[in-house]
Amino acid sequence: VQLQASGGGSVQPGGSLRLSCADSGFTYDHYRIGWFRQAPGKGREAVSCISTFNGSTYYTPSVKGRFIISSDNAKNTADLQMNSLKPEDTAIYYCATDIGFCSGNWYKEDEYRYWGQGTLVTVSS
C-alpha cells in the first residue's frame, strides 16, 4: 500500500487549499482514510476521518465547519478541502489509511497502519 498526499502550498489567511490523498495497492472495499497534521514544534494531531463505505466523517473541533473531507472510491482518493484557513493551520499534513470504518478512536495514530509522506501547508500574510 502506498499513499501519496499532494496539494499543499502557501496561502493567505482566509484562503483555501485542497489536499488530495491517492492510495495504490489497497484493494479492500471498506476502509478509513484519516488526515493528520504536525505543526512546527508540536506533536501530530488528527484532523479528520472518512469511512469510504458509507461516507461517515469525523472532524477535530478546530476545523469543523471549515474543512470538508471526501472520498472517491472509483479513483481511490480522499480529498481535504480546507477553507477559511488560519495561521494556526500551518503544518505538514499527512494522510493515513487502514481497513474498516472510522470509529470513536479515529483520532489515534495506531488506528492507521499505512501512512503517506506529508505535504506542507503554510498560512501566512
mmCIF file of C-alpha atoms in Angstrom:
data_model
loop_
_atom_site.group_PDB
_atom_site.id
_atom_site.type_symbol
_atom_site.label_atom_id
_atom_site.label_comp_id
_atom_site.label_asym_id
_atom_site.label_seq_id
_atom_site.Cartn_x
_atom_site.Cartn_y
_atom_site.Cartn_z
ATOM 1 C CA VAL A 1 0.000 0.000 0.000
ATOM 2 C CA GLN A 2 1.322 3.400 -0.959
ATOM 3 C CA LEU A 3 -0.236 6.735 -0.150
ATOM 4 C CA GLN A 4 0.590 9.958 -1.916
ATOM 5 C CA ALA A 5 -0.509 13.271 -0.437
ATOM 6 C CA SER A 6 -0.462 16.398 -2.558
ATOM 7 C CA GLY A 7 -1.912 19.872 -2.815
ATOM 8 C CA GLY A 8 -0.025 21.720 -0.125
ATOM 9 C CA GLY A 9 1.280 25.223 -0.594
ATOM 10 C CA SER A 10 1.250 28.748 0.752
ATOM 11 C CA VAL A 11 -1.915 30.740 1.192
ATOM 12 C CA GLN A 12 -3.010 33.903 2.965
ATOM 13 C CA PRO A 13 -5.314 33.769 5.987
ATOM 14 C CA GLY A 14 -8.886 33.280 4.881
ATOM 15 C CA GLY A 15 -7.816 31.417 1.773
ATOM 16 C CA SER A 16 -8.467 27.853 0.671
ATOM 17 C CA LEU A 17 -6.465 24.802 -0.321
ATOM 18 C CA ARG A 18 -7.465 21.328 -1.384
ATOM 19 C CA LEU A 19 -5.313 18.395 -0.372
ATOM 20 C CA SER A 20 -5.565 15.049 -2.088
ATOM 21 C CA CYS A 21 -4.535 11.586 -0.949
ATOM 22 C CA ALA A 22 -4.151 8.848 -3.537
ATOM 23 C CA ASP A 23 -3.755 5.243 -2.434
ATOM 24 C CA SER A 24 -2.498 2.392 -4.516
ATOM 25 C CA GLY A 25 -2.394 -1.266 -3.691
ATOM 26 C CA PHE A 26 -5.292 -1.089 -1.242
ATOM 27 C CA THR A 27 -7.914 -3.478 -2.525
ATOM 28 C CA TYR A 28 -10.417 -3.520 0.318
ATOM 29 C CA ASP A 29 -13.893 -2.080 -0.108
ATOM 30 C CA HIS A 30 -14.294 -0.838 3.441
ATOM 31 C CA TYR A 31 -11.528 1.334 4.734
ATOM 32 C CA ARG A 32 -10.970 4.588 6.505
ATOM 33 C CA ILE A 33 -8.769 7.478 5.476
ATOM 34 C CA GLY A 34 -7.552 9.944 8.017
ATOM 35 C CA TRP A 35 -5.820 13.264 7.743
ATOM 36 C CA PHE A 36 -3.348 14.311 10.414
ATOM 37 C CA ARG A 37 -1.116 17.339 10.749
ATOM 38 C CA GLN A 38 2.010 18.328 12.578
ATOM 39 C CA ALA A 39 2.733 21.963 13.238
ATOM 40 C CA PRO A 40 6.290 23.183 13.805
ATOM 41 C CA GLY A 41 7.495 22.145 17.226
ATOM 42 C CA LYS A 42 4.305 20.254 18.052
ATOM 43 C CA GLY A 43 3.079 16.698 18.028
ATOM 44 C CA ARG A 44 0.956 15.194 15.291
ATOM 45 C CA GLU A 45 -2.784 15.704 15.672
ATOM 46 C CA ALA A 46 -5.779 14.179 13.960
ATOM 47 C CA VAL A 47 -7.762 16.417 11.638
ATOM 48 C CA SER A 48 -10.455 14.296 10.006
ATOM 49 C CA CYS A 49 -11.500 10.790 9.043
ATOM 50 C CA ILE A 50 -13.825 9.356 6.421
ATOM 51 C CA SER A 51 -15.234 5.851 6.087
ATOM 52 C CA THR A 52 -15.194 5.055 2.390
ATOM 53 C CA PHE A 53 -18.056 2.549 2.655
ATOM 54 C CA ASN A 54 -20.741 4.897 3.943
ATOM 55 C CA GLY A 55 -19.107 8.318 3.832
ATOM 56 C CA SER A 56 -19.322 8.942 7.563
ATOM 57 C CA THR A 57 -16.934 11.627 8.730
ATOM 58 C CA TYR A 58 -15.242 12.924 11.841
ATOM 59 C CA TYR A 59 -13.506 16.262 12.412
ATOM 60 C CA THR A 60 -11.424 17.723 15.145
ATOM 61 C CA PRO A 61 -13.297 20.692 16.658
ATOM 62 C CA SER A 62 -10.812 23.316 15.468
ATOM 63 C CA VAL A 63 -11.529 22.566 11.793
ATOM 64 C CA LYS A 64 -15.213 21.663 11.927
ATOM 65 C CA GLY A 65 -17.192 23.938 9.636
ATOM 66 C CA ARG A 66 -14.070 24.955 7.720
ATOM 67 C CA PHE A 67 -12.660 21.680 6.393
ATOM 68 C CA ILE A 68 -14.512 19.066 4.359
ATOM 69 C CA ILE A 69 -13.250 15.530 3.798
ATOM 70 C CA SER A 70 -14.470 13.483 0.853
ATOM 71 C CA SER A 71 -13.547 10.300 -0.941
ATOM 72 C CA ASP A 72 -13.821 8.959 -4.472
ATOM 73 C CA ASN A 73 -13.841 5.195 -4.283
ATOM 74 C CA ALA A 74 -13.514 4.759 -8.031
ATOM 75 C CA LYS A 75 -10.308 6.749 -8.043
ATOM 76 C CA ASN A 76 -9.072 5.576 -4.621
ATOM 77 C CA THR A 77 -8.582 9.134 -3.482
ATOM 78 C CA ALA A 78 -9.604 11.199 -0.491
ATOM 79 C CA ASP A 79 -9.563 14.976 -0.503
ATOM 80 C CA LEU A 80 -9.479 17.542 2.265
ATOM 81 C CA GLN A 81 -10.980 20.861 1.253
ATOM 82 C CA MET A 82 -9.648 23.497 3.622
ATOM 83 C CA ASN A 83 -11.459 26.824 3.747
ATOM 84 C CA SER A 84 -11.093 29.939 5.904
ATOM 85 C CA LEU A 85 -7.536 28.952 6.652
ATOM 86 C CA LYS A 86 -5.828 30.394 9.702
ATOM 87 C CA PRO A 87 -2.147 30.751 10.566
ATOM 88 C CA GLU A 88 -2.592 28.032 13.174
ATOM 89 C CA ASP A 89 -3.476 25.604 10.361
ATOM 90 C CA THR A 90 0.142 25.806 9.226
ATOM 91 C CA ALA A 91 1.530 22.275 9.392
ATOM 92 C CA ILE A 92 2.686 19.275 7.464
ATOM 93 C CA TYR A 93 -0.426 17.311 6.571
ATOM 94 C CA TYR A 94 -0.387 13.527 6.351
ATOM 95 C CA CYS A 95 -2.944 11.034 5.107
ATOM 96 C CA ALA A 96 -3.252 7.538 6.502
ATOM 97 C CA THR A 97 -5.441 4.519 5.936
ATOM 98 C CA ASP A 98 -6.491 1.140 7.262
ATOM 99 C CA ILE A 99 -9.263 -1.428 6.901
ATOM 100 C CA GLY A 100 -12.620 -0.680 8.478
ATOM 101 C CA PHE A 101 -14.709 2.284 9.496
ATOM 102 C CA CYS A 102 -13.775 5.443 11.336
ATOM 103 C CA SER A 103 -14.710 4.827 14.954
ATOM 104 C CA GLY A 104 -14.568 6.664 18.210
ATOM 105 C CA ASN A 105 -10.817 6.090 18.139
ATOM 106 C CA TRP A 106 -10.394 7.716 14.722
ATOM 107 C CA TYR A 107 -8.041 10.320 16.144
ATOM 108 C CA LYS A 108 -5.470 7.761 17.331
ATOM 109 C CA GLU A 109 -2.450 7.235 15.117
ATOM 110 C CA ASP A 110 -2.374 3.490 15.770
ATOM 111 C CA GLU A 111 -5.766 3.175 14.056
ATOM 112 C CA TYR A 112 -3.885 3.541 10.761
ATOM 113 C CA ARG A 113 -1.179 1.177 9.593
ATOM 114 C CA TYR A 114 -0.386 2.891 6.314
ATOM 115 C CA TRP A 115 0.874 6.446 6.039
ATOM 116 C CA GLY A 116 1.817 8.740 3.216
ATOM 117 C CA GLN A 117 4.513 11.349 3.165
ATOM 118 C CA GLY A 118 3.438 14.790 4.257
ATOM 119 C CA THR A 119 2.530 17.863 2.288
ATOM 120 C CA LEU A 120 3.299 21.281 3.719
ATOM 121 C CA VAL A 121 0.579 23.886 4.208
ATOM 122 C CA THR A 122 1.657 27.401 5.157
ATOM 123 C CA VAL A 123 -0.892 30.046 6.068
ATOM 124 C CA SER A 124 0.697 33.444 6.357
ATOM 125 C CA SER A 125 0.173 37.018 5.311
#
